[in-house]
């Protein structure tokens, strides 16, 4: 088994183990107010669907589908960091600072995934997907720690 395929298998196993944890994040987010909570819940559902799609398309080396999915993820605007002097009622202030860092890390890994897919490089593809899955797990764990 090649390194790229092994990375996909390991990352897929991690994803299967932790995808249920998305519900725990959703419960944490419901404490936020209004539109941001709704936007984050919608984003979480989209990411869950996108990760399922990526898991399948990466494992099957469907390069064009992977590149399209990576492009769609990259096109989604990030949740903006709260201003330093933002009022305490700004719901983004409830997000741990590491969330915003992980959001940036995720986008960098997704960019690499898209580049690997366009290059049809299965080793880089598996490695990039593994880093994306690891970032998802780190973010989910971050919200579990906040609760």
Coordinates of N, CA and C in Angstrom, one line a residue:
X1 N 0.9 -1.2 0.0 CA 0.0 0.0 0.0 C 0.9 1.2 0.0
X2 N 0.7 2.2 -0.9 CA 1.5 3.4 -1.0 C 1.2 4.3 0.2
X3 N 2.2 5.2 0.4 CA 2.1 6.2 1.5 C 0.8 7.0 1.3
X4 N 0.5 7.5 0.1 CA -0.7 8.3 -0.1 C -1.9 7.6 0.2
X5 N -2.1 6.3 -0.2 CA -3.3 5.5 0.0 C -3.4 5.2 1.5
X6 N -2.2 4.9 2.2 CA -2.2 4.7 3.6 C -2.7 5.9 4.4
X7 N -2.3 7.1 4.0 CA -2.7 8.3 4.6 C -4.2 8.5 4.5
X8 N -4.7 8.2 3.3 CA -6.2 8.3 3.1 C -6.9 7.3 4.0
X9 N -6.4 6.1 4.1 CA -7.1 5.1 5.0 C -7.1 5.6 6.4
X10 N -5.9 6.0 6.9 CA -5.9 6.5 8.3 C -6.7 7.7 8.5
X11 N -6.7 8.6 7.6 CA -7.5 9.8 7.8 C -9.0 9.5 7.7
X12 N -9.3 8.6 6.9 CA -10.7 8.2 6.8 C -11.2 7.5 8.0
X13 N -10.4 6.7 8.6 CA -10.7 6.1 9.9 C -10.9 7.1 11.0
X14 N -10.0 8.1 11.0 CA -10.2 9.2 12.0 C -11.5 9.9 11.8
X15 N -11.8 10.2 10.5 CA -13.0 10.9 10.2 C -14.2 10.2 10.7
X16 N -14.2 8.9 10.4 CA -15.4 8.0 10.8 C -15.5 8.1 12.4
X17 N -14.4 8.0 13.1 CA -14.4 8.0 14.5 C -14.9 9.3 15.1
X18 N -14.6 10.4 14.4 CA -14.9 11.8 15.0 C -16.0 12.5 14.3
X19 N -16.6 11.9 13.3 CA -17.7 12.7 12.6 C -18.9 12.9 13.6
X20 N -19.1 12.0 14.4 CA -20.2 12.1 15.4 C -20.0 13.2 16.4
X21 N -18.7 13.6 16.6 CA -18.4 14.7 17.5 C -18.9 16.0 16.9
X22 N -19.2 16.1 15.7 CA -19.7 17.3 15.1 C -21.0 17.8 15.9
X23 N -21.8 16.8 16.4 CA -23.0 17.1 17.1 C -22.6 17.8 18.4
X24 N -21.5 17.4 19.0 CA -21.1 18.0 20.3 C -20.7 19.5 20.0
X25 N -20.1 19.7 18.9 CA -19.7 21.1 18.5 C -21.0 21.9 18.3
X26 N -22.0 21.3 17.6 CA -23.3 21.9 17.4 C -23.9 22.3 18.7
X27 N -23.9 21.5 19.7 CA -24.5 21.8 21.0 C -23.8 23.0 21.6
X28 N -22.5 23.0 21.5 CA -21.7 24.2 22.0 C -22.1 25.5 21.3
X29 N -22.3 25.4 20.0 CA -22.6 26.6 19.2 C -24.0 27.1 19.5
X30 N -24.9 26.2 19.8 CA -26.3 26.7 20.1 C -26.3 27.7 21.2
X31 N -25.3 27.8 22.0 CA -25.3 28.8 23.1 C -25.0 30.2 22.5
X32 N -24.5 30.3 21.3 CA -24.2 31.6 20.7 C -25.6 32.1 20.2
X33 N -25.6 33.4 20.1 CA -26.8 34.0 19.7 C -27.0 34.2 18.2
X34 N -28.2 34.1 17.8 CA -28.7 34.6 16.5 C -28.0 34.0 15.2
X35 N -27.7 34.9 14.3 CA -27.3 34.6 13.0 C -26.0 33.8 13.0
X36 N -25.1 34.2 13.9 CA -23.7 33.5 13.8 C -23.9 32.0 14.2
X37 N -24.7 31.8 15.2 CA -24.9 30.4 15.6 C -25.6 29.6 14.4
X38 N -26.5 30.2 13.8 CA -27.1 29.5 12.6 C -26.1 29.4 11.5
X39 N -25.3 30.4 11.2 CA -24.3 30.3 10.2 C -23.3 29.2 10.5
X40 N -22.9 29.1 11.7 CA -21.9 28.2 12.1 C -22.5 26.8 12.0
X41 N -23.7 26.6 12.4 CA -24.4 25.3 12.3 C -24.5 24.8 10.9
X42 N -24.9 25.8 10.0 CA -25.0 25.5 8.6 C -23.6 25.1 8.0
X43 N -22.6 25.9 8.4 CA -21.2 25.6 7.9 C -20.8 24.2 8.4
X44 N -21.1 23.9 9.6 CA -20.7 22.6 10.2 C -21.3 21.5 9.4
X45 N -22.6 21.6 9.0 CA -23.3 20.6 8.2 C -22.6 20.5 6.8
X46 N -22.3 21.7 6.2 CA -21.7 21.7 4.9 C -20.3 21.0 5.0
X47 N -19.5 21.3 6.0 CA -18.2 20.7 6.1 C -18.3 19.2 6.3
X48 N -19.3 18.7 7.1 CA -19.5 17.3 7.3 C -19.8 16.6 5.9
X49 N -20.7 17.3 5.1 CA -21.0 16.8 3.8 C -19.8 16.8 2.9
X50 N -19.0 17.9 3.0 CA -17.8 18.1 2.1 C -16.8 17.0 2.5
X51 N -16.6 16.8 3.8 CA -15.6 15.8 4.2 C -16.0 14.4 3.8
X52 N -17.3 14.1 3.8 CA -17.7 12.8 3.3 C -17.4 12.7 1.8
X53 N -17.7 13.7 1.1 CA -17.5 13.7 -0.3 C -15.9 13.6 -0.6
X54 N -15.1 14.4 0.2 CA -13.7 14.3 0.0 C -13.2 12.9 0.3
X55 N -13.7 12.3 1.4 CA -13.2 11.0 1.8 C -13.4 10.0 0.6
X56 N -14.6 10.0 0.0 CA -14.9 9.1 -1.1 C -14.0 9.5 -2.3
X57 N -14.0 10.7 -2.7 CA -13.4 11.1 -4.0 C -11.8 11.0 -3.9
X58 N -11.3 11.3 -2.7 CA -9.8 11.1 -2.5 C -9.5 9.6 -2.6
X59 N -10.2 8.8 -1.9 CA -9.9 7.4 -1.8 C -10.0 6.7 -3.2
X60 N -11.0 7.3 -4.1 CA -11.1 6.7 -5.4 C -10.3 7.5 -6.5
X61 N -9.5 8.4 -6.0 CA -8.6 9.2 -6.9 C -9.4 9.9 -8.0
X62 N -10.5 10.4 -7.6 CA -11.4 11.2 -8.6 C -10.9 12.7 -8.5
X63 N -9.8 12.9 -9.2 CA -9.0 14.2 -9.1 C -9.9 15.4 -9.4
X64 N -10.7 15.3 -10.4 CA -11.5 16.5 -10.8 C -12.5 16.8 -9.7
X65 N -13.1 15.8 -9.2 CA -14.1 16.0 -8.1 C -13.5 16.5 -6.8
X66 N -12.3 16.0 -6.5 CA -11.5 16.5 -5.4 C -11.2 18.0 -5.6
X67 N -10.7 18.4 -6.8 CA -10.3 19.7 -7.0 C -11.6 20.7 -6.9
X68 N -12.7 20.2 -7.5 CA -13.9 21.0 -7.4 C -14.4 21.2 -5.9
X69 N -14.3 20.1 -5.1 CA -14.7 20.2 -3.7 C -13.7 21.1 -3.0
X70 N -12.5 21.0 -3.2 CA -11.5 21.9 -2.6 C -11.8 23.4 -2.9
X71 N -12.1 23.6 -4.2 CA -12.4 25.0 -4.6 C -13.6 25.5 -3.9
X72 N -14.7 24.7 -3.7 CA -15.9 25.1 -3.1 C -15.6 25.4 -1.6
X73 N -14.8 24.6 -0.9 CA -14.4 24.9 0.5 C -13.6 26.2 0.6
X74 N -12.7 26.4 -0.4 CA -11.9 27.6 -0.3 C -12.7 28.9 -0.6
X75 N -13.8 28.7 -1.4 CA -14.6 29.9 -1.7 C -15.5 30.3 -0.6
X76 N -15.7 29.5 0.4 CA -16.5 29.9 1.5 C -15.8 30.9 2.4
X77 N -16.4 32.0 2.6 CA -15.7 33.0 3.4 C -15.5 32.6 4.9
X78 N -14.3 32.9 5.4 CA -14.1 32.5 6.8 C -15.0 33.3 7.8
X79 N -15.1 32.7 9.0 CA -15.8 33.4 10.1 C -14.8 34.5 10.5
X80 N -15.1 35.7 10.5 CA -14.2 36.8 10.8 C -13.9 36.8 12.3
X81 N -12.6 37.1 12.5 CA -12.2 37.2 13.9 C -12.9 38.5 14.5
X82 N -13.2 38.4 15.8 CA -13.8 39.6 16.4 C -12.8 40.7 16.5
X83 N -13.2 41.9 16.4 CA -12.3 43.1 16.6 C -11.8 43.1 18.1
X84 N -10.6 43.6 18.3 CA -10.1 43.6 19.7 C -11.0 44.4 20.6
X85 N -11.6 45.5 20.1 CA -12.4 46.3 20.9 C -13.9 46.0 20.7
X86 N -14.2 44.8 20.2 CA -15.6 44.4 20.0 C -16.3 44.3 21.3
X87 N -17.6 44.7 21.3 CA -18.3 44.5 22.6 C -18.4 43.1 23.0
X88 N -18.5 42.8 24.3 CA -18.5 41.5 24.8 C -19.7 40.7 24.3
X89 N -20.8 41.4 23.9 CA -21.9 40.6 23.4 C -21.7 40.1 22.0
X90 N -20.6 40.5 21.3 CA -20.3 39.9 20.0 C -20.1 38.4 20.1
X91 N -21.0 37.6 19.5 CA -21.0 36.2 19.7 C -19.6 35.5 19.3
X92 N -18.9 36.2 18.3 CA -17.6 35.6 17.9 C -16.6 35.6 19.0
X93 N -16.8 36.5 20.0 CA -15.9 36.5 21.2 C -16.0 35.2 22.0
X94 N -17.1 34.4 21.8 CA -17.2 33.2 22.5 C -16.4 32.1 21.9
X95 N -15.9 32.3 20.7 CA -15.1 31.3 20.0 C -13.7 31.3 20.6
X96 N -13.1 30.2 20.9 CA -11.7 30.2 21.4 C -10.8 30.7 20.3
X97 N -9.8 31.5 20.6 CA -8.9 32.1 19.6 C -8.3 31.1 18.7
X98 N -8.0 29.9 19.2 CA -7.4 28.8 18.4 C -8.4 28.4 17.2
X99 N -9.7 28.6 17.4 CA -10.6 28.3 16.3 C -10.2 29.1 15.0
X100 N -9.9 30.4 15.2 CA -9.6 31.2 14.0 C -8.2 30.7 13.4
X101 N -7.3 30.3 14.2 CA -6.0 29.8 13.7 C -6.2 28.5 12.9
X102 N -7.1 27.6 13.5 CA -7.3 26.3 12.8 C -8.1 26.6 11.5
X103 N -9.0 27.6 11.5 CA -9.7 27.9 10.3 C -8.7 28.3 9.2
X104 N -7.7 29.0 9.5 CA -6.6 29.4 8.6 C -5.8 28.2 8.1
X105 N -5.5 27.3 9.1 CA -4.7 26.1 8.8 C -5.5 25.2 7.8
X106 N -6.8 25.1 8.1 CA -7.7 24.3 7.2 C -7.7 24.8 5.8
X107 N -7.8 26.1 5.6 CA -7.8 26.7 4.3 C -6.4 26.4 3.6
X108 N -5.3 26.5 4.3 CA -4.0 26.2 3.7 C -4.0 24.7 3.2
X109 N -4.5 23.8 4.1 CA -4.5 22.4 3.7 C -5.4 22.1 2.5
X110 N -6.6 22.8 2.5 CA -7.5 22.6 1.4 C -6.9 23.1 0.1
X111 N -6.1 24.2 0.2 CA -5.5 24.7 -1.0 C -4.5 23.7 -1.5
X112 N -3.7 23.1 -0.6 CA -2.7 22.0 -1.0 C -3.5 20.8 -1.6
X113 N -4.6 20.5 -1.1 CA -5.4 19.4 -1.6 C -5.8 19.7 -3.1
X114 N -6.3 20.9 -3.3 CA -6.6 21.2 -4.7 C -5.5 21.2 -5.6
X115 N -4.3 21.7 -5.2 CA -3.1 21.6 -6.0 C -2.7 20.2 -6.3
X116 N -2.8 19.3 -5.3 CA -2.4 17.9 -5.5 C -3.4 17.3 -6.4
X117 N -4.6 17.6 -6.3 CA -5.6 17.0 -7.2 C -5.4 17.4 -8.7
X118 N -5.1 18.7 -8.9 CA -4.9 19.2 -10.2 C -3.6 18.6 -10.8
X119 N -2.6 18.3 -9.9 CA -1.4 17.7 -10.4 C -1.5 16.1 -10.5
X120 N -2.7 15.6 -10.1 CA -2.9 14.2 -10.1 C -1.8 13.4 -9.4
X121 N -1.4 14.0 -8.2 CA -0.4 13.4 -7.4 C -1.0 12.7 -6.2
X122 N -1.1 11.4 -6.3 CA -1.9 10.6 -5.2 C -1.2 10.7 -3.9
X123 N 0.1 10.8 -3.8 CA 0.8 10.9 -2.5 C 0.5 12.2 -1.9
X124 N 0.6 13.3 -2.6 CA 0.3 14.6 -2.0 C -1.2 14.7 -1.7
X125 N -2.0 14.1 -2.5 CA -3.4 14.1 -2.2 C -3.8 13.4 -0.9
X126 N -3.2 12.3 -0.7 CA -3.4 11.6 0.6 C -2.9 12.3 1.8
X127 N -1.7 12.9 1.6 CA -1.1 13.7 2.7 C -2.0 14.9 3.0
X128 N -2.4 15.6 2.0 CA -3.2 16.8 2.2 C -4.5 16.5 2.9
X129 N -5.2 15.4 2.4 CA -6.5 15.0 3.0 C -6.3 14.6 4.5
X130 N -5.2 13.9 4.8 CA -4.9 13.6 6.1 C -4.7 14.8 7.0
X131 N -4.1 15.8 6.5 CA -3.9 17.0 7.3 C -5.2 17.8 7.5
X132 N -6.1 17.7 6.5 CA -7.4 18.3 6.6 C -8.2 17.6 7.7
X133 N -8.2 16.3 7.7 CA -8.9 15.5 8.7 C -8.4 15.8 10.1
X134 N -7.1 15.8 10.2 CA -6.4 16.1 11.5 C -6.9 17.5 12.0
X135 N -6.9 18.5 11.1 CA -7.4 19.8 11.5 C -8.8 19.8 12.0
X136 N -9.7 19.0 11.3 CA -11.1 18.9 11.8 C -11.1 18.3 13.2
X137 N -10.4 17.3 13.4 CA -10.4 16.7 14.7 C -9.9 17.6 15.8
X138 N -8.8 18.4 15.5 CA -8.3 19.4 16.4 C -9.3 20.4 16.8
X139 N -10.1 20.9 15.8 CA -11.1 21.9 16.0 C -12.2 21.3 16.9
X140 N -12.7 20.1 16.5 CA -13.7 19.5 17.3 C -13.3 19.3 18.8
X141 N -12.1 18.9 18.9 CA -11.5 18.7 20.3 C -11.5 20.0 21.0
X142 N -11.1 21.1 20.3 CA -11.1 22.4 20.9 C -12.4 22.8 21.5
X143 N -13.5 22.5 20.8 CA -14.8 22.9 21.3 C -15.2 22.0 22.4
X144 N -14.8 20.7 22.4 CA -15.1 19.9 23.5 C -14.4 20.4 24.8
X145 N -13.2 20.9 24.6 CA -12.5 21.4 25.8 C -13.2 22.7 26.4
X146 N -13.8 23.5 25.5 CA -14.5 24.7 25.9 C -15.7 24.4 26.8
X147 N -16.4 23.4 26.5 CA -17.6 23.1 27.2 C -17.4 22.8 28.7

